[in-house]
Coordinates of C-alpha atoms in Angstrom, one line a residue:
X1 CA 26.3 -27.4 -14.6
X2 CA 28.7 -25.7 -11.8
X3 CA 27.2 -23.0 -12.0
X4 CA 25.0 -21.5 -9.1
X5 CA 21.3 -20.1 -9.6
X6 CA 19.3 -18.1 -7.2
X7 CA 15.6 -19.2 -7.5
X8 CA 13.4 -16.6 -7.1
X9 CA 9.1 -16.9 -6.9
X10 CA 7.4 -16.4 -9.7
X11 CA 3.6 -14.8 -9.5
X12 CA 2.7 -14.1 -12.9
X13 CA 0.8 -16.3 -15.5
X14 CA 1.8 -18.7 -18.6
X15 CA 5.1 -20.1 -17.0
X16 CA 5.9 -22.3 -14.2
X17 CA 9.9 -21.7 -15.2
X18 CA 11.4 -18.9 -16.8
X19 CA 15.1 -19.1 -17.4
X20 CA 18.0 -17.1 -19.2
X21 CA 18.3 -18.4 -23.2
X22 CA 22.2 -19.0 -22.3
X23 CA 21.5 -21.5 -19.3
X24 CA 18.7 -23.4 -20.9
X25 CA 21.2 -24.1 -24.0
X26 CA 23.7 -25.2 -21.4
X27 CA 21.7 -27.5 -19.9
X28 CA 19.8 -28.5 -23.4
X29 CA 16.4 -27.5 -22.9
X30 CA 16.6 -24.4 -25.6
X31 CA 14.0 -26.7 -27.9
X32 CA 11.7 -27.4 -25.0
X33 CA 8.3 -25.6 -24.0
X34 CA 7.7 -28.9 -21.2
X35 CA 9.8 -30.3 -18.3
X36 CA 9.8 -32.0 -15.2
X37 CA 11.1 -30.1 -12.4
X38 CA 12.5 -32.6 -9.0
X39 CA 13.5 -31.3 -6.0
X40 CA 14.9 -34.1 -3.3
X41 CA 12.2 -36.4 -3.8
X42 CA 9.4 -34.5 -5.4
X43 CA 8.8 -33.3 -9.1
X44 CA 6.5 -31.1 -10.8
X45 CA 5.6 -30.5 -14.3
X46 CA 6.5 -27.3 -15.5
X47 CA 5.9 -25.0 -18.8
X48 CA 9.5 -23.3 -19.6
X49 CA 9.8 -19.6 -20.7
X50 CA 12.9 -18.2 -21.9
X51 CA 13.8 -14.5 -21.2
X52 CA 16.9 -12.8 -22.3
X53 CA 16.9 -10.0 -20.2
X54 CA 17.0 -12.6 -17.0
X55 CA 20.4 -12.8 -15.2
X56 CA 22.3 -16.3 -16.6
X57 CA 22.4 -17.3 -12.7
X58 CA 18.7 -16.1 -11.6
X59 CA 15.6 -18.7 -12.3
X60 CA 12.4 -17.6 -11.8
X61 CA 9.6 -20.4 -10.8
X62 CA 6.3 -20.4 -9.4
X63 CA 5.6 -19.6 -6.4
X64 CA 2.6 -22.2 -6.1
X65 CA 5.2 -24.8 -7.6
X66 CA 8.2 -23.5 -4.8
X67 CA 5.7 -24.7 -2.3
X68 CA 4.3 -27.7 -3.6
X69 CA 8.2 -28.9 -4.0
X70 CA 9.2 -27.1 -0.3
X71 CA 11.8 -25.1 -2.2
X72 CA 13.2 -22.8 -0.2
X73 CA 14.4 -19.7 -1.6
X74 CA 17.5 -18.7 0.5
X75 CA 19.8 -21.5 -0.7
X76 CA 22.0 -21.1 -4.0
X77 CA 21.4 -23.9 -6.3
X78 CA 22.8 -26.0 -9.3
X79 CA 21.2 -27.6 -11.7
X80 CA 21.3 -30.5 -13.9
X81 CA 18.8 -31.3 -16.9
X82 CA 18.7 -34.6 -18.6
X83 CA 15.7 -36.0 -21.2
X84 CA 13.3 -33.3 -19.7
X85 CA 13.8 -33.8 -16.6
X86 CA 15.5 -31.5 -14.4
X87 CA 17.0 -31.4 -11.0
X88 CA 17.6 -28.4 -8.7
X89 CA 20.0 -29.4 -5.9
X90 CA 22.1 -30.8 -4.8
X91 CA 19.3 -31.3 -2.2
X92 CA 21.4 -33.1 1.0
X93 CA 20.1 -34.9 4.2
X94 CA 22.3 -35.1 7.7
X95 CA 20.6 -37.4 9.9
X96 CA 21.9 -36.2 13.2
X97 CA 19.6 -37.3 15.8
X98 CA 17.2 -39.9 16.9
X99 CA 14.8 -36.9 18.6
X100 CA 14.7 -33.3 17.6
X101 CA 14.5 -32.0 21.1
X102 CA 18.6 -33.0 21.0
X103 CA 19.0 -30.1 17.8
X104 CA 19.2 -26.9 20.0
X105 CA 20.2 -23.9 18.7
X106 CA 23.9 -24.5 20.0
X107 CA 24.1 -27.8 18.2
X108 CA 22.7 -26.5 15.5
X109 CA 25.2 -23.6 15.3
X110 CA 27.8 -25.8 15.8
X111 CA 26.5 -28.5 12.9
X112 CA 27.5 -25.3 10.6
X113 CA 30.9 -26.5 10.4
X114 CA 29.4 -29.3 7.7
X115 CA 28.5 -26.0 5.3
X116 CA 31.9 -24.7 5.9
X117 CA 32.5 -25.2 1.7
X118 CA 29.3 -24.2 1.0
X119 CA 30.6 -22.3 -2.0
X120 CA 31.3 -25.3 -3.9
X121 CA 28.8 -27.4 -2.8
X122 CA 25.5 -25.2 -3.0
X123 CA 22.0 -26.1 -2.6
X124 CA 19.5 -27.0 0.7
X125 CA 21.9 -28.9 3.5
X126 CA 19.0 -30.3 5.7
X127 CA 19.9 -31.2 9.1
X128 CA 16.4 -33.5 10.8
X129 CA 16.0 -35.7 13.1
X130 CA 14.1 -39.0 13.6
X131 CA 11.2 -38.1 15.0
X132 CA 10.5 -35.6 12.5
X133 CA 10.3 -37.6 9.4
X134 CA 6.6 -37.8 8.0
X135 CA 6.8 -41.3 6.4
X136 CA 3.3 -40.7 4.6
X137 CA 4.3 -37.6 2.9
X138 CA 8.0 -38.2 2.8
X139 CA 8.7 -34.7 4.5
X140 CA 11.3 -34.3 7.1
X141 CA 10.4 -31.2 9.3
X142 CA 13.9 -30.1 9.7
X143 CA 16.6 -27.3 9.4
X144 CA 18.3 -25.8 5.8
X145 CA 21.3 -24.0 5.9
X146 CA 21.2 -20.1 4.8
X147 CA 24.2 -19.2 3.4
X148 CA 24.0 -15.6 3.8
X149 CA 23.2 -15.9 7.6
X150 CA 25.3 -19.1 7.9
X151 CA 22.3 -20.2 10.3
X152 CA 20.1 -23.2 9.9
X153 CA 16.3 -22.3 9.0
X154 CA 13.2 -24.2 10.6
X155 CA 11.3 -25.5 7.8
X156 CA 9.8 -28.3 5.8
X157 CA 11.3 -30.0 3.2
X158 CA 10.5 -33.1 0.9
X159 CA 12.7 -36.1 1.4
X160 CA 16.8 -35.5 0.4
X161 CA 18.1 -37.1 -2.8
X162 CA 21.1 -38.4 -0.6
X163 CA 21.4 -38.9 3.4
X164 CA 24.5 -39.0 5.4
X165 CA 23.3 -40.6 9.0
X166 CA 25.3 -40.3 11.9
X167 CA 22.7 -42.1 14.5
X168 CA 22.1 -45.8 14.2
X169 CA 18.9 -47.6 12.5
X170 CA 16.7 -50.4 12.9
X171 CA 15.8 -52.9 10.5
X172 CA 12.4 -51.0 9.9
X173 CA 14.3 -47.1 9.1
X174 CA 16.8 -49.1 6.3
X175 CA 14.3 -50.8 4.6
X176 CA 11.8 -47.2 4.8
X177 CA 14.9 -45.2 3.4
X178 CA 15.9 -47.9 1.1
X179 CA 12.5 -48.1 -0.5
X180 CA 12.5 -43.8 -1.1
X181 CA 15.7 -43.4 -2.0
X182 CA 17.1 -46.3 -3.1
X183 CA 20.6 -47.3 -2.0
X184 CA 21.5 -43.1 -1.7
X185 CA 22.1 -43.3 2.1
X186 CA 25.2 -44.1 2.9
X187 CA 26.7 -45.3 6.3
X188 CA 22.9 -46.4 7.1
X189 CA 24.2 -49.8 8.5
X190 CA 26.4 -50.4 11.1
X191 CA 28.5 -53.2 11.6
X192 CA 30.3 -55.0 14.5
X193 CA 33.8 -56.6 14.4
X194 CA 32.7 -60.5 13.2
X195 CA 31.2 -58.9 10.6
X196 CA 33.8 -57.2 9.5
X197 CA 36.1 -59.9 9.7
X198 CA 34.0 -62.4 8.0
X199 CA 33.4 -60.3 5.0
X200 CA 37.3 -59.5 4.7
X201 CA 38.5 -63.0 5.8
X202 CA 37.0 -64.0 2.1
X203 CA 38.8 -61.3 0.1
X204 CA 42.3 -62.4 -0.5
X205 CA 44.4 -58.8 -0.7
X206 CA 43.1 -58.2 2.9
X207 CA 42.8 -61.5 4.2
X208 CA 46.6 -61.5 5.2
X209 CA 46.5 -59.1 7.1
X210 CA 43.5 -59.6 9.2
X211 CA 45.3 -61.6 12.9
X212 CA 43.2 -65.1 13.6
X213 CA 39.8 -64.1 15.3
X214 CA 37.5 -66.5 16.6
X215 CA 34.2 -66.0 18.6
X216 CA 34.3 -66.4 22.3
X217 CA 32.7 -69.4 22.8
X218 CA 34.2 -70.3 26.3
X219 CA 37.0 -69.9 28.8
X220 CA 38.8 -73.3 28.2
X221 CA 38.6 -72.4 24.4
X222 CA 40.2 -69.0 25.4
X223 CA 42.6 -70.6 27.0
X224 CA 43.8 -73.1 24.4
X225 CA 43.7 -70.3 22.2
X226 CA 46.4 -68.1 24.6
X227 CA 48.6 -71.4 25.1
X228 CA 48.5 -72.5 21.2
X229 CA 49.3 -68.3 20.2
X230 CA 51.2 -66.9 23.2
X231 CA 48.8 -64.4 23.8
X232 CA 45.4 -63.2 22.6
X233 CA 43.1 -60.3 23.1
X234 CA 39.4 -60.4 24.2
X235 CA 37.3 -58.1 22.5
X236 CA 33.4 -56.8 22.3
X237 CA 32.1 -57.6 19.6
X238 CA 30.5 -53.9 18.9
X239 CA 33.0 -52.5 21.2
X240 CA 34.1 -48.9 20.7
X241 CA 36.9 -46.8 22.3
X242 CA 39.1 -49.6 23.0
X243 CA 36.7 -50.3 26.2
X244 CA 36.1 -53.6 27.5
X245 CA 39.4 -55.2 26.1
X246 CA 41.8 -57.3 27.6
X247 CA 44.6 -59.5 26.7
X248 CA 45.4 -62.6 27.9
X249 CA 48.7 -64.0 27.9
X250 CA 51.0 -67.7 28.5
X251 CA 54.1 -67.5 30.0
X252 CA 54.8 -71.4 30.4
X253 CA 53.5 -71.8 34.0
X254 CA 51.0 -68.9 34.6
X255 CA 48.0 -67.0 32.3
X256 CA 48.8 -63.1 32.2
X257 CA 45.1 -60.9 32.1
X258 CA 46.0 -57.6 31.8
X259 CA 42.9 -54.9 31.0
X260 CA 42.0 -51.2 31.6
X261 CA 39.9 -50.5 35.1
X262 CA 39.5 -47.0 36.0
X263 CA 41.8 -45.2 34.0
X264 CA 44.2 -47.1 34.9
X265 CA 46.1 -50.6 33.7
X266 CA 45.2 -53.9 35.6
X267 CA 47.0 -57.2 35.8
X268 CA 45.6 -60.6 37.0
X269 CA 48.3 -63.4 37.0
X270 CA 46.9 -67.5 37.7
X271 CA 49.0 -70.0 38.4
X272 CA 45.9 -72.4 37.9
X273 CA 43.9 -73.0 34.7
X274 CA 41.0 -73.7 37.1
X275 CA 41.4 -69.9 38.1
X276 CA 42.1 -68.5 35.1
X277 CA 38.8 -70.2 33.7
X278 CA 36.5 -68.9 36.5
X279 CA 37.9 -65.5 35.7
X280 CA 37.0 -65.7 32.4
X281 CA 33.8 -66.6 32.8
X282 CA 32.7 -63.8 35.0
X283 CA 34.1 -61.5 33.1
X284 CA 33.2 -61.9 29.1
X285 CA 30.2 -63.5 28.2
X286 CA 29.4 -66.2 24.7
X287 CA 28.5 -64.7 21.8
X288 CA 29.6 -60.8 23.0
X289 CA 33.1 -61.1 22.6
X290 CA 35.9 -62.3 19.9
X291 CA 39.3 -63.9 20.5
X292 CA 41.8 -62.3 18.5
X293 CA 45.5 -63.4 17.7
X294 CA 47.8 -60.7 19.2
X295 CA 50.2 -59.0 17.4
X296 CA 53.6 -57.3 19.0
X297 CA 53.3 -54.3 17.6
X298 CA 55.9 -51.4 17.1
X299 CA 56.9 -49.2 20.0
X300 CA 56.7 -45.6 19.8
X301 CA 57.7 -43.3 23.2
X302 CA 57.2 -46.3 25.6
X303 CA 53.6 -46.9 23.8
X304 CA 52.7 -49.4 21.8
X305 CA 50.5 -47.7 18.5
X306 CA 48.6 -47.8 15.5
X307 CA 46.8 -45.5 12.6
X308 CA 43.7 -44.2 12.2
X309 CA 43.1 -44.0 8.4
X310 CA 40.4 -41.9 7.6
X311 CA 38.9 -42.6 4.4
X312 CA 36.4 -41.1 2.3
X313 CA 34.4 -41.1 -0.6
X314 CA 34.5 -37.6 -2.7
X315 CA 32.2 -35.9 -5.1
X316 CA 33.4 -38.7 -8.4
X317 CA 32.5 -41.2 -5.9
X318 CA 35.8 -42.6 -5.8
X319 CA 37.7 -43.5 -1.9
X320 CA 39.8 -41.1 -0.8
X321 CA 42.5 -41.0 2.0
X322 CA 42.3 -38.0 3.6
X323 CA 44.5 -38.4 6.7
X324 CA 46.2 -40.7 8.5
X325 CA 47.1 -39.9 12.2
X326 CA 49.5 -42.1 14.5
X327 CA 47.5 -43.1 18.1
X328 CA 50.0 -44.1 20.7
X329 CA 48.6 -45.7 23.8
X330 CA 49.5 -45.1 27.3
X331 CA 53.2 -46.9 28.8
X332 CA 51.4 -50.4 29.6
X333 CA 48.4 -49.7 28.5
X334 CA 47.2 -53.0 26.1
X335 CA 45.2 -50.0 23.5
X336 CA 46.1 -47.0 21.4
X337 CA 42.3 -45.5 21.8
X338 CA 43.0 -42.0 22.7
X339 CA 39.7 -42.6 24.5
X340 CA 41.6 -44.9 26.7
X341 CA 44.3 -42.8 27.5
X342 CA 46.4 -42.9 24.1
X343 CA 47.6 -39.8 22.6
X344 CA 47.8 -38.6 19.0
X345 CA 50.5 -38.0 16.8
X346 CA 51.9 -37.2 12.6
X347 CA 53.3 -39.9 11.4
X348 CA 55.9 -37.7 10.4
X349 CA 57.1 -37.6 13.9
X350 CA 58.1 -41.4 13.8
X351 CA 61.4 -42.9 14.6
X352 CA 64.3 -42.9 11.6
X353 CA 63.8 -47.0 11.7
X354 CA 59.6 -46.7 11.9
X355 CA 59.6 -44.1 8.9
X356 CA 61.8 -46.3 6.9
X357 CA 59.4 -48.9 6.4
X358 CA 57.5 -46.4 4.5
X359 CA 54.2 -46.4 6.3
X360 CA 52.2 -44.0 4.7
X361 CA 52.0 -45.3 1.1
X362 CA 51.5 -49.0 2.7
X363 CA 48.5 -48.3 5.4
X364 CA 46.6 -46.0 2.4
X365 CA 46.8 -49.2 0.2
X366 CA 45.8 -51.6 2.7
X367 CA 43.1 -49.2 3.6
X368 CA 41.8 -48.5 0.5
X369 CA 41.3 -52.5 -0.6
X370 CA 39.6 -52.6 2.6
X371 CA 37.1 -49.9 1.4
X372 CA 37.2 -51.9 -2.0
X373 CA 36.6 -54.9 -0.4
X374 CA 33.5 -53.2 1.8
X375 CA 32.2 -52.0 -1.3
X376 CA 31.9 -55.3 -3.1
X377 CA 30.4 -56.6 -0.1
X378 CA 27.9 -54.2 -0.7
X379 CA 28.3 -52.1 2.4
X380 CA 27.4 -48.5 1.5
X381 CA 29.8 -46.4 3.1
X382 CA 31.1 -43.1 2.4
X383 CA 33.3 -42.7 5.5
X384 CA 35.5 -45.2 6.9
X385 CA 38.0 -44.9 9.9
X386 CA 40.8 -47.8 9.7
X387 CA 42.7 -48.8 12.4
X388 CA 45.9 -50.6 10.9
X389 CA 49.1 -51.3 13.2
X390 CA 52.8 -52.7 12.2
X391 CA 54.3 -55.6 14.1
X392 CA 58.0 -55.4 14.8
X393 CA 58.7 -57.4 11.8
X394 CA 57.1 -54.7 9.9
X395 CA 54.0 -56.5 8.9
X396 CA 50.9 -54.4 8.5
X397 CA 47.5 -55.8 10.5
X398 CA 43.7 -54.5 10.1
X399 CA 42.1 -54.1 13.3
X400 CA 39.2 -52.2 13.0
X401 CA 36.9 -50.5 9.8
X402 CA 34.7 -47.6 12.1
X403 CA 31.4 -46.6 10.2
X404 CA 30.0 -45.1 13.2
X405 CA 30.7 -41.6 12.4
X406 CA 34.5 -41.9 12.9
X407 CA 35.5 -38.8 15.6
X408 CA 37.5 -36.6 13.1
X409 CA 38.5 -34.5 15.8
X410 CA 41.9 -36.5 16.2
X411 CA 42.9 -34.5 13.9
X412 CA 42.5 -31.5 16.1
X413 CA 44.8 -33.5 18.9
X414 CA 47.8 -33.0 16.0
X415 CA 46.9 -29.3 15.7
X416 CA 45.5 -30.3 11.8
X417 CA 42.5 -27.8 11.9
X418 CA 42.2 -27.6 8.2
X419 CA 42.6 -31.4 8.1
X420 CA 39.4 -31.3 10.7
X421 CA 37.5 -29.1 9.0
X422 CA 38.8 -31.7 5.3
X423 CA 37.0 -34.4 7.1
X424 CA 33.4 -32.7 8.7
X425 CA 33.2 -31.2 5.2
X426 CA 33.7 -34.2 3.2
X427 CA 31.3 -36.6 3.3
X428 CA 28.6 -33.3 1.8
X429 CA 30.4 -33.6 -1.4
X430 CA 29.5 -37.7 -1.4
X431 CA 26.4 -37.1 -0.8
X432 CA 26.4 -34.4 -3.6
X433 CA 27.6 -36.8 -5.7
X434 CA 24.2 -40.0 -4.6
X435 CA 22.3 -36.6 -4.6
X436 CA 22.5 -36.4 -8.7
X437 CA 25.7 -34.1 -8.8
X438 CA 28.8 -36.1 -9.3
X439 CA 31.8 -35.3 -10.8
X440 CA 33.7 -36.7 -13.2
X441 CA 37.0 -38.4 -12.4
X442 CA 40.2 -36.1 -13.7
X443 CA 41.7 -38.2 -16.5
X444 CA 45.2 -39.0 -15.8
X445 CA 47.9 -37.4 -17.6

């Protein structure tokens, strides 16, 4: 059922639930005098009452069960009913920080921007932190969102049915949220670059596209690996930003290490191997960096650049590509990050000879049999931001599949506010979905 309730207390005797006649045939529970009432991750038994004269989108239930569940009143609700049981949601979870202290009224104000569709997706939008999660009780003391005030509200509230987290966890958080909710937290696990390419390297519609990567297991391997490829780039392995990279190059007689210092582009040329080794080894260290095949990449404005592919899961639980924005790094510079001095830009403002190759339709299939090929991994994601380039030849390559909260305020560097606002708002209606409130697909004409 779409449709929204108000939930009001109710203080008098012989009903827990009292409900209008129309909206318990709806939702199938004309025949029934008993049900089970779940909110997040807490149920009640209730006694059902139906009353005609009761608005269709008003439910009235008791006031000693609206505190035993932590029900707050303010929200609008949906509901779904299904062999007695019934859920009043969707009842969502934003795990925004590791301490609440960091959730001040201005972040909270501006975390509002996550309710900005409110009017489709209803119910309690908790925002909590960390430290306030009572493991024993499974209550998070956090804040729900008041559509009427468009403020959060302090409060306690049982467990979500479905997190989105946006701070990293340890081993011990996963395997607490895993065991309350099951698998209905999604982007709970992050992953670094060898993961990534280990998992994809076995899938053979993305393996193609992936360049040769390696771990860094020492200079002189580096080395070979620069002489055998003609160049190669260093990476961390849970880099972000585009910090911390270099590329090293062979240009018959001398190794080329070029890297960002300062803001600014460096370039280290050794005539000797010896050199070039002892280089090496003071800057990058075993087992924290990866050795990656490089890839001559189109030019764009005297940049070299690549796409951000933001992808994301929507309310039938089905991937979704909801932008992809063109990142164009700085003249010299070896990275597109705009962190590292790149800019953003549409990639309808290509070249005649770039646009030709079609990009857009190419990048959001590659991108979405990379979420695929997460999926079957079984990675739970629900918003993915992938980083896909095109060599000169016009050969698409993977770099990069971001989990960590991908910054979706690129879009804001293209002037695409509602495309911004498209991608804070998003992931909500995933988590409607895990939360007990999905969609079904559209069928296809």
């Amino acid at each position: 059922m779409g449709t929204a309730f108000a939930i009001l207390p109710l203080t008098g005797k012989g009903a827990d639930l009292v409900m209008n006649p129309a909206c318990a045939a709806e939702a199938g529970l004309s025949s029934r005098e008993r049900a089970v009432i779940g909110f997040g991750c807490l149920s009640r038994p209730v006694r059902i009452v139906l009353d005609e004269e009761l608005p269709e989108n008003r439910m009235l239930l008791s006031s000693k069960t609206m505190k035993e569940l932590h029900l707050p009143q303010y929200p609008e609700y949906e509901l779904k009913a299904d062999r007695g049981s019934i859920l009043i949601g969707p009842c969502i979870g934003l795990l925004m920080s590791r301490s609440d202290k960091s959730l001040t009224s201005k972040r909270l104000e501006k975390l509002t921007v996550y309710a900005r569709e409110y009017a489709s997706l209803h119910g309690a939008v908790v925002v909590f932190a960390l430290d306030k999660v009572d493991t024993a009780e499974r209550l998070v003391h956090g804040y729900c969102y008041d559509p009427s005030s468009r403020r959060f509200e302090k409060g306690t509230f049982p467990y979500p049915s479905a997190i989105y987290r946006t701070v990293g966890l340890s081993r011990k958080w996963r395997n607490h949220f895993l065991s309350a909710l099951g698998d209905r937290i999604f982007n709970g696990h992050y992953f670094n670059k060898w993961d990534l390419y280990r998992w994809l390297s076995k899938d053979p519609s993305v393996a193609p596209h992936l360049p040769e990567t390696m771990r860094y297991a020492s200079a002189g391997a580096t080395l070979d690996a620069a002489q055998h490829l003609g160049k190669v780039f260093i990476k961390p392995v849970s880099g972000l930003g585009g910090r911390q990279i270099a590329r090293l190059s062979w240009q018959g007689d001398a190794f080329m290490l070029e890297y960002r210092e300062d803001c600014g582009n460096r370039l280290l040329t050794f005539e000797s191997r010896a050199d070039a080794a002892d280089a090496l080894q003071r800057r990058f260290s075993v087992g924290k960096f990866l050795i990656q095949q490089g890839v001559e990449l189109l030019d764009y404005q005297g940049g070299i650049f690549d796409f951000r592919c933001i992808m994301q899961k929507d309310q039938t639980g089905r991937w979704v590509c909801k932008s992809i924005i063109g990142r164009r790094g700085r003249k010299g510079s070896i990275v597109s990050n705009i962190t590292s001095g790149g800019h953003a830009f549409s990639i309808e403002d290509l070249t005649p000879a770039a646009a030709a190759l079609d990009l857009p339709v190419q990048i959001e299939a590659l991108a979405l049999k990379v979420c695929e090929a997460l999926d079957s991994c079984g990675i739970h994601c629900g918003i993915l931001g992938v980083d896909i380039g095109a060599d000169t030849q016009g050969r698409l390559w993977l770099f990069e599949a971001n989990n960590r909260d991908p910054d979706p305020s690129i879009a804001l560097d293209i002037h695409e506010v509602k495309v911004y606002y498209a991608l804070k708002t998003g992931p909500l209606f995933y988590a409607k979905a895990l939360a007990g409130f999905r969609e079904e697909p559209k069928k296809e004409e």
